[in-house]
Amino acid sequence: MKQYLLSIYQPDGDPPAPEVLEPIMRDISAVDQAMRDAGAWVFTGGLHAPDTATVLRAADGDVLVTDGPYAEGKEHVGGFWIIRAADLDEALAWARRATVACTLPVEVRPMVDMAEG
Amino acid sequence: MAVLARVFGDIDIAEDAVQDAFAEAARRWPRSGQPPSPAGWIITTARNRAIDRLRREAARTGKHAQAALLHADEQPGEEAGPVDDDRLRLMFTCCHPALGRAAQVALTLRLLGGLTTAEIAHAFLVPEPTMAQRLVRAKAKIRDAGIPYRVPAEADLPGRLTGVLAVVYLIFNEGYTASSGDQLARADLCTEAIRLGRLLARLMPDEPEVTGLLALMLLTESRRTARTGPDGALVLLAGQDRTRWDRSLIAEGQSLVRQCLRRGRPGPYQIQAAISAVHSDAPVAAATGWDQILTLYDQLLAVAPSPVAALNRAVAVAEVDGPAAALALVDGLPAASLDRYYLFHAIRADLLRRLGRRAEADAAYRAALARSGNAAERAHLALAK
């Protein structure tokens, strides 16, 4: 079994109005539950807005701390799943349901299997 | 290649193993003679060589080698096994929708066709290191992202098969665009595409679109020599010397068209093949069954509407209702999406000439020529984007 990171890319700015967001969140929960029922679910998380981020970087024996996200863009990762799947086709099938539910692009990245090195 | 890719679950290992086995064959066969089953010998030798090599690597460091060895142990070791099934699996892997079109084409030619990286690079007019890099990246994605070696399940098959057929047809068209580049390298692409088409037709006899694509390629290929004049200029269908058409390719193509249409599941490749078959029936251009062709284009636009199909339909309209009606249709097409397509200008030029609008016709001919000169380069750009 491989693991895949499914990242939800969401546009910067205010979230949609509650009446828009509410059915979307319900659909996302349904996908999340289906993943758990199928034994594919490993972890999931939603993230606060990128301006809540802090970046640290080691430089010259010191650590520099800056306010804000590492990459400034028009979109940011708003949430993610880590799932377990036999192969990419299985992962893509979950991602397909995920993108339909959240109405946003979903990126599928294979995770390095630490056991395989 | 396909068998070993399945056995080891890794294309690089399979490629190395096959090279080892051929090197061994080159050393051994001249002395000991060719074995009774050369293909089986190559597969067995390649498999053994790969296992030896992986054992050496596994002993030293490679976890990856260990994984591939484990994978090989799990696979049944039938040497003369169902090679065809493995090829079909590999075909779906190479044309997986998670890979870009350019990568799909390169992988298919490299792993299922008989072309070297240098030959593929040459045919697509890209530097060899670029093509090598494209292949390395695609193979790494197959491995790291876990793209499976599997024929898709029934539910996904139609969509996935469309992708495979599109790759084969793109290879064919790239080869058939005889306007520039090395003619020989490009003819190779047509040969490869037809070979892949035959392979697919044998492996998936119940898919009429597969048969339709093969028929379409054979019928198109039958006119290859007739479509360029002595000066190398493009000769449109109406002006071609039909005695130079390849009769055996036409006979095979027409028989395949009848065979697939009988199934009553028409699709874009079958309809295009049927149109081509009607052209092939006419001993001279004037005897062409244009009414029948127009009906077929109406069907094509119903199942797969596209500006190019609408343009081709206009050619049939010119024959049935006259060039004025056709020109009105052509000029109503979305010029933005067709402007870079040399046939759009060539067809306009022909219609204008037939209407006696000489000056406009000349301008359109010039536009067509300007665009056909680097058609291969543009096709490559479309591929690479």
mmCIF file of C-alpha atoms in Angstrom, chain B residues 124-254:
data_model
loop_
_atom_site.group_PDB
_atom_site.id
_atom_site.type_symbol
_atom_site.label_atom_id
_atom_site.label_comp_id
_atom_site.label_asym_id
_atom_site.label_seq_id
_atom_site.Cartn_x
_atom_site.Cartn_y
_atom_site.Cartn_z
ATOM 1 C CA PHE B 124 9.479 14.829 -33.132
ATOM 2 C CA LEU B 125 12.255 17.305 -33.947
ATOM 3 C CA VAL B 126 13.437 17.672 -30.369
ATOM 4 C CA PRO B 127 17.039 17.263 -29.162
ATOM 5 C CA GLU B 128 17.800 13.730 -27.986
ATOM 6 C CA PRO B 129 18.622 14.791 -24.383
ATOM 7 C CA THR B 130 15.209 16.476 -24.190
ATOM 8 C CA MET B 131 13.465 13.285 -25.281
ATOM 9 C CA ALA B 132 15.623 11.175 -22.948
ATOM 10 C CA GLN B 133 14.729 13.495 -20.082
ATOM 11 C CA ARG B 134 11.040 13.267 -20.951
ATOM 12 C CA LEU B 135 11.216 9.460 -20.839
ATOM 13 C CA VAL B 136 13.152 9.392 -17.572
ATOM 14 C CA ARG B 137 10.658 11.726 -15.942
ATOM 15 C CA ALA B 138 7.667 9.720 -17.187
ATOM 16 C CA LYS B 139 9.133 6.417 -16.010
ATOM 17 C CA ALA B 140 9.933 7.943 -12.614
ATOM 18 C CA LYS B 141 6.349 9.120 -12.285
ATOM 19 C CA ILE B 142 5.007 5.665 -13.158
ATOM 20 C CA ARG B 143 7.208 4.189 -10.447
ATOM 21 C CA ASP B 144 6.879 6.837 -7.720
ATOM 22 C CA ALA B 145 3.219 7.704 -8.144
ATOM 23 C CA GLY B 146 2.262 4.048 -8.440
ATOM 24 C CA ILE B 147 0.632 4.079 -11.877
ATOM 25 C CA PRO B 148 -0.560 0.463 -12.154
ATOM 26 C CA TYR B 149 0.153 -2.087 -14.894
ATOM 27 C CA ARG B 150 -3.437 -2.966 -15.455
ATOM 28 C CA VAL B 151 -6.152 -2.958 -18.056
ATOM 29 C CA PRO B 152 -8.786 -0.639 -16.537
ATOM 30 C CA ALA B 153 -12.002 -2.023 -15.098
ATOM 31 C CA GLU B 154 -15.029 -2.197 -17.380
ATOM 32 C CA ALA B 155 -16.463 1.059 -16.013
ATOM 33 C CA ASP B 156 -13.318 3.082 -16.786
ATOM 34 C CA LEU B 157 -12.464 1.308 -20.030
ATOM 35 C CA PRO B 158 -14.240 3.552 -22.577
ATOM 36 C CA GLY B 159 -12.563 6.717 -21.285
ATOM 37 C CA ARG B 160 -9.143 5.128 -20.900
ATOM 38 C CA LEU B 161 -9.345 3.457 -24.316
ATOM 39 C CA THR B 162 -10.108 6.839 -25.902
ATOM 40 C CA GLY B 163 -6.780 8.055 -24.503
ATOM 41 C CA VAL B 164 -4.872 5.063 -25.900
ATOM 42 C CA LEU B 165 -6.443 5.461 -29.344
ATOM 43 C CA ALA B 166 -5.710 9.209 -29.322
ATOM 44 C CA VAL B 167 -2.013 8.489 -28.689
ATOM 45 C CA VAL B 168 -1.812 5.952 -31.522
ATOM 46 C CA TYR B 169 -3.636 8.270 -33.928
ATOM 47 C CA LEU B 170 -1.448 11.199 -32.909
ATOM 48 C CA ILE B 171 1.659 9.120 -33.685
ATOM 49 C CA PHE B 172 0.168 8.240 -37.053
ATOM 50 C CA ASN B 173 -0.736 11.828 -37.908
ATOM 51 C CA GLU B 174 2.645 13.093 -36.808
ATOM 52 C CA GLY B 175 4.134 10.622 -39.288
ATOM 53 C CA TYR B 176 1.662 11.483 -42.015
ATOM 54 C CA THR B 177 2.295 15.230 -41.868
ATOM 55 C CA ALA B 178 4.641 15.018 -44.805
ATOM 56 C CA SER B 179 5.265 18.737 -45.041
ATOM 57 C CA SER B 180 8.649 18.928 -43.358
ATOM 58 C CA GLY B 181 11.219 17.062 -41.365
ATOM 59 C CA ASP B 182 12.975 13.854 -42.261
ATOM 60 C CA GLN B 183 10.568 11.880 -44.490
ATOM 61 C CA LEU B 184 12.028 8.552 -43.471
ATOM 62 C CA ALA B 185 11.743 9.147 -39.743
ATOM 63 C CA ARG B 186 8.171 10.245 -40.249
ATOM 64 C CA ALA B 187 7.224 7.199 -42.315
ATOM 65 C CA ASP B 188 8.569 5.162 -39.379
ATOM 66 C CA LEU B 189 5.966 6.785 -37.157
ATOM 67 C CA CYS B 190 3.149 5.694 -39.495
ATOM 68 C CA THR B 191 4.531 2.160 -39.544
ATOM 69 C CA GLU B 192 4.740 2.137 -35.746
ATOM 70 C CA ALA B 193 1.227 3.537 -35.364
ATOM 71 C CA ILE B 194 -0.223 0.902 -37.702
ATOM 72 C CA ARG B 195 1.674 -1.811 -35.856
ATOM 73 C CA LEU B 196 0.285 -0.560 -32.552
ATOM 74 C CA GLY B 197 -3.165 -0.370 -34.158
ATOM 75 C CA ARG B 198 -2.903 -3.994 -35.313
ATOM 76 C CA LEU B 199 -1.734 -5.059 -31.882
ATOM 77 C CA LEU B 200 -4.651 -3.285 -30.200
ATOM 78 C CA ALA B 201 -7.138 -4.700 -32.707
ATOM 79 C CA ARG B 202 -5.884 -8.196 -31.943
ATOM 80 C CA LEU B 203 -5.954 -7.630 -28.183
ATOM 81 C CA MET B 204 -9.341 -5.906 -28.068
ATOM 82 C CA PRO B 205 -11.387 -7.538 -30.837
ATOM 83 C CA ASP B 206 -14.664 -6.494 -29.208
ATOM 84 C CA GLU B 207 -13.979 -2.749 -29.360
ATOM 85 C CA PRO B 208 -15.233 -1.428 -32.713
ATOM 86 C CA GLU B 209 -13.438 1.912 -32.306
ATOM 87 C CA VAL B 210 -10.111 0.044 -32.140
ATOM 88 C CA THR B 211 -10.907 -1.655 -35.443
ATOM 89 C CA GLY B 212 -12.151 1.678 -36.777
ATOM 90 C CA LEU B 213 -8.864 3.394 -35.965
ATOM 91 C CA LEU B 214 -6.840 0.645 -37.646
ATOM 92 C CA ALA B 215 -9.061 0.868 -40.738
ATOM 93 C CA LEU B 216 -8.719 4.657 -40.796
ATOM 94 C CA MET B 217 -4.919 4.470 -40.605
ATOM 95 C CA LEU B 218 -4.685 1.789 -43.308
ATOM 96 C CA LEU B 219 -6.953 3.706 -45.697
ATOM 97 C CA THR B 220 -5.045 6.945 -45.088
ATOM 98 C CA GLU B 221 -1.693 5.203 -45.481
ATOM 99 C CA SER B 222 -2.845 3.708 -48.800
ATOM 100 C CA ARG B 223 -2.634 7.215 -50.306
ATOM 101 C CA ARG B 224 0.761 8.184 -48.900
ATOM 102 C CA THR B 225 2.740 8.034 -52.141
ATOM 103 C CA ALA B 226 -0.021 9.728 -54.140
ATOM 104 C CA ARG B 227 -0.346 12.723 -51.850
ATOM 105 C CA THR B 228 2.915 14.375 -52.826
ATOM 106 C CA GLY B 229 3.731 15.485 -56.352
ATOM 107 C CA PRO B 230 7.120 15.070 -58.071
ATOM 108 C CA ASP B 231 8.200 18.449 -56.671
ATOM 109 C CA GLY B 232 7.268 17.353 -53.149
ATOM 110 C CA ALA B 233 4.194 19.593 -53.044
ATOM 111 C CA LEU B 234 1.031 18.447 -51.328
ATOM 112 C CA VAL B 235 -1.554 16.946 -53.683
ATOM 113 C CA LEU B 236 -5.103 17.088 -52.355
ATOM 114 C CA LEU B 237 -7.356 14.062 -52.694
ATOM 115 C CA ALA B 238 -9.125 15.265 -55.860
ATOM 116 C CA GLY B 239 -5.848 15.730 -57.735
ATOM 117 C CA GLN B 240 -4.218 12.445 -56.735
ATOM 118 C CA ASP B 241 -3.233 9.772 -59.249
ATOM 119 C CA ARG B 242 -5.433 6.970 -57.946
ATOM 120 C CA THR B 243 -3.430 4.266 -59.689
ATOM 121 C CA ARG B 244 -0.734 5.008 -57.102
ATOM 122 C CA TRP B 245 -3.027 4.115 -54.208
ATOM 123 C CA ASP B 246 -2.078 0.914 -52.392
ATOM 124 C CA ARG B 247 -4.853 -1.544 -53.282
ATOM 125 C CA SER B 248 -4.043 -4.144 -50.645
ATOM 126 C CA LEU B 249 -4.162 -1.582 -47.815
ATOM 127 C CA ILE B 250 -7.483 -0.320 -49.209
ATOM 128 C CA ALA B 251 -8.938 -3.835 -49.369
ATOM 129 C CA GLU B 252 -7.893 -4.541 -45.775
ATOM 130 C CA GLY B 253 -9.152 -1.161 -44.548
ATOM 131 C CA GLN B 254 -12.511 -1.492 -46.277
#
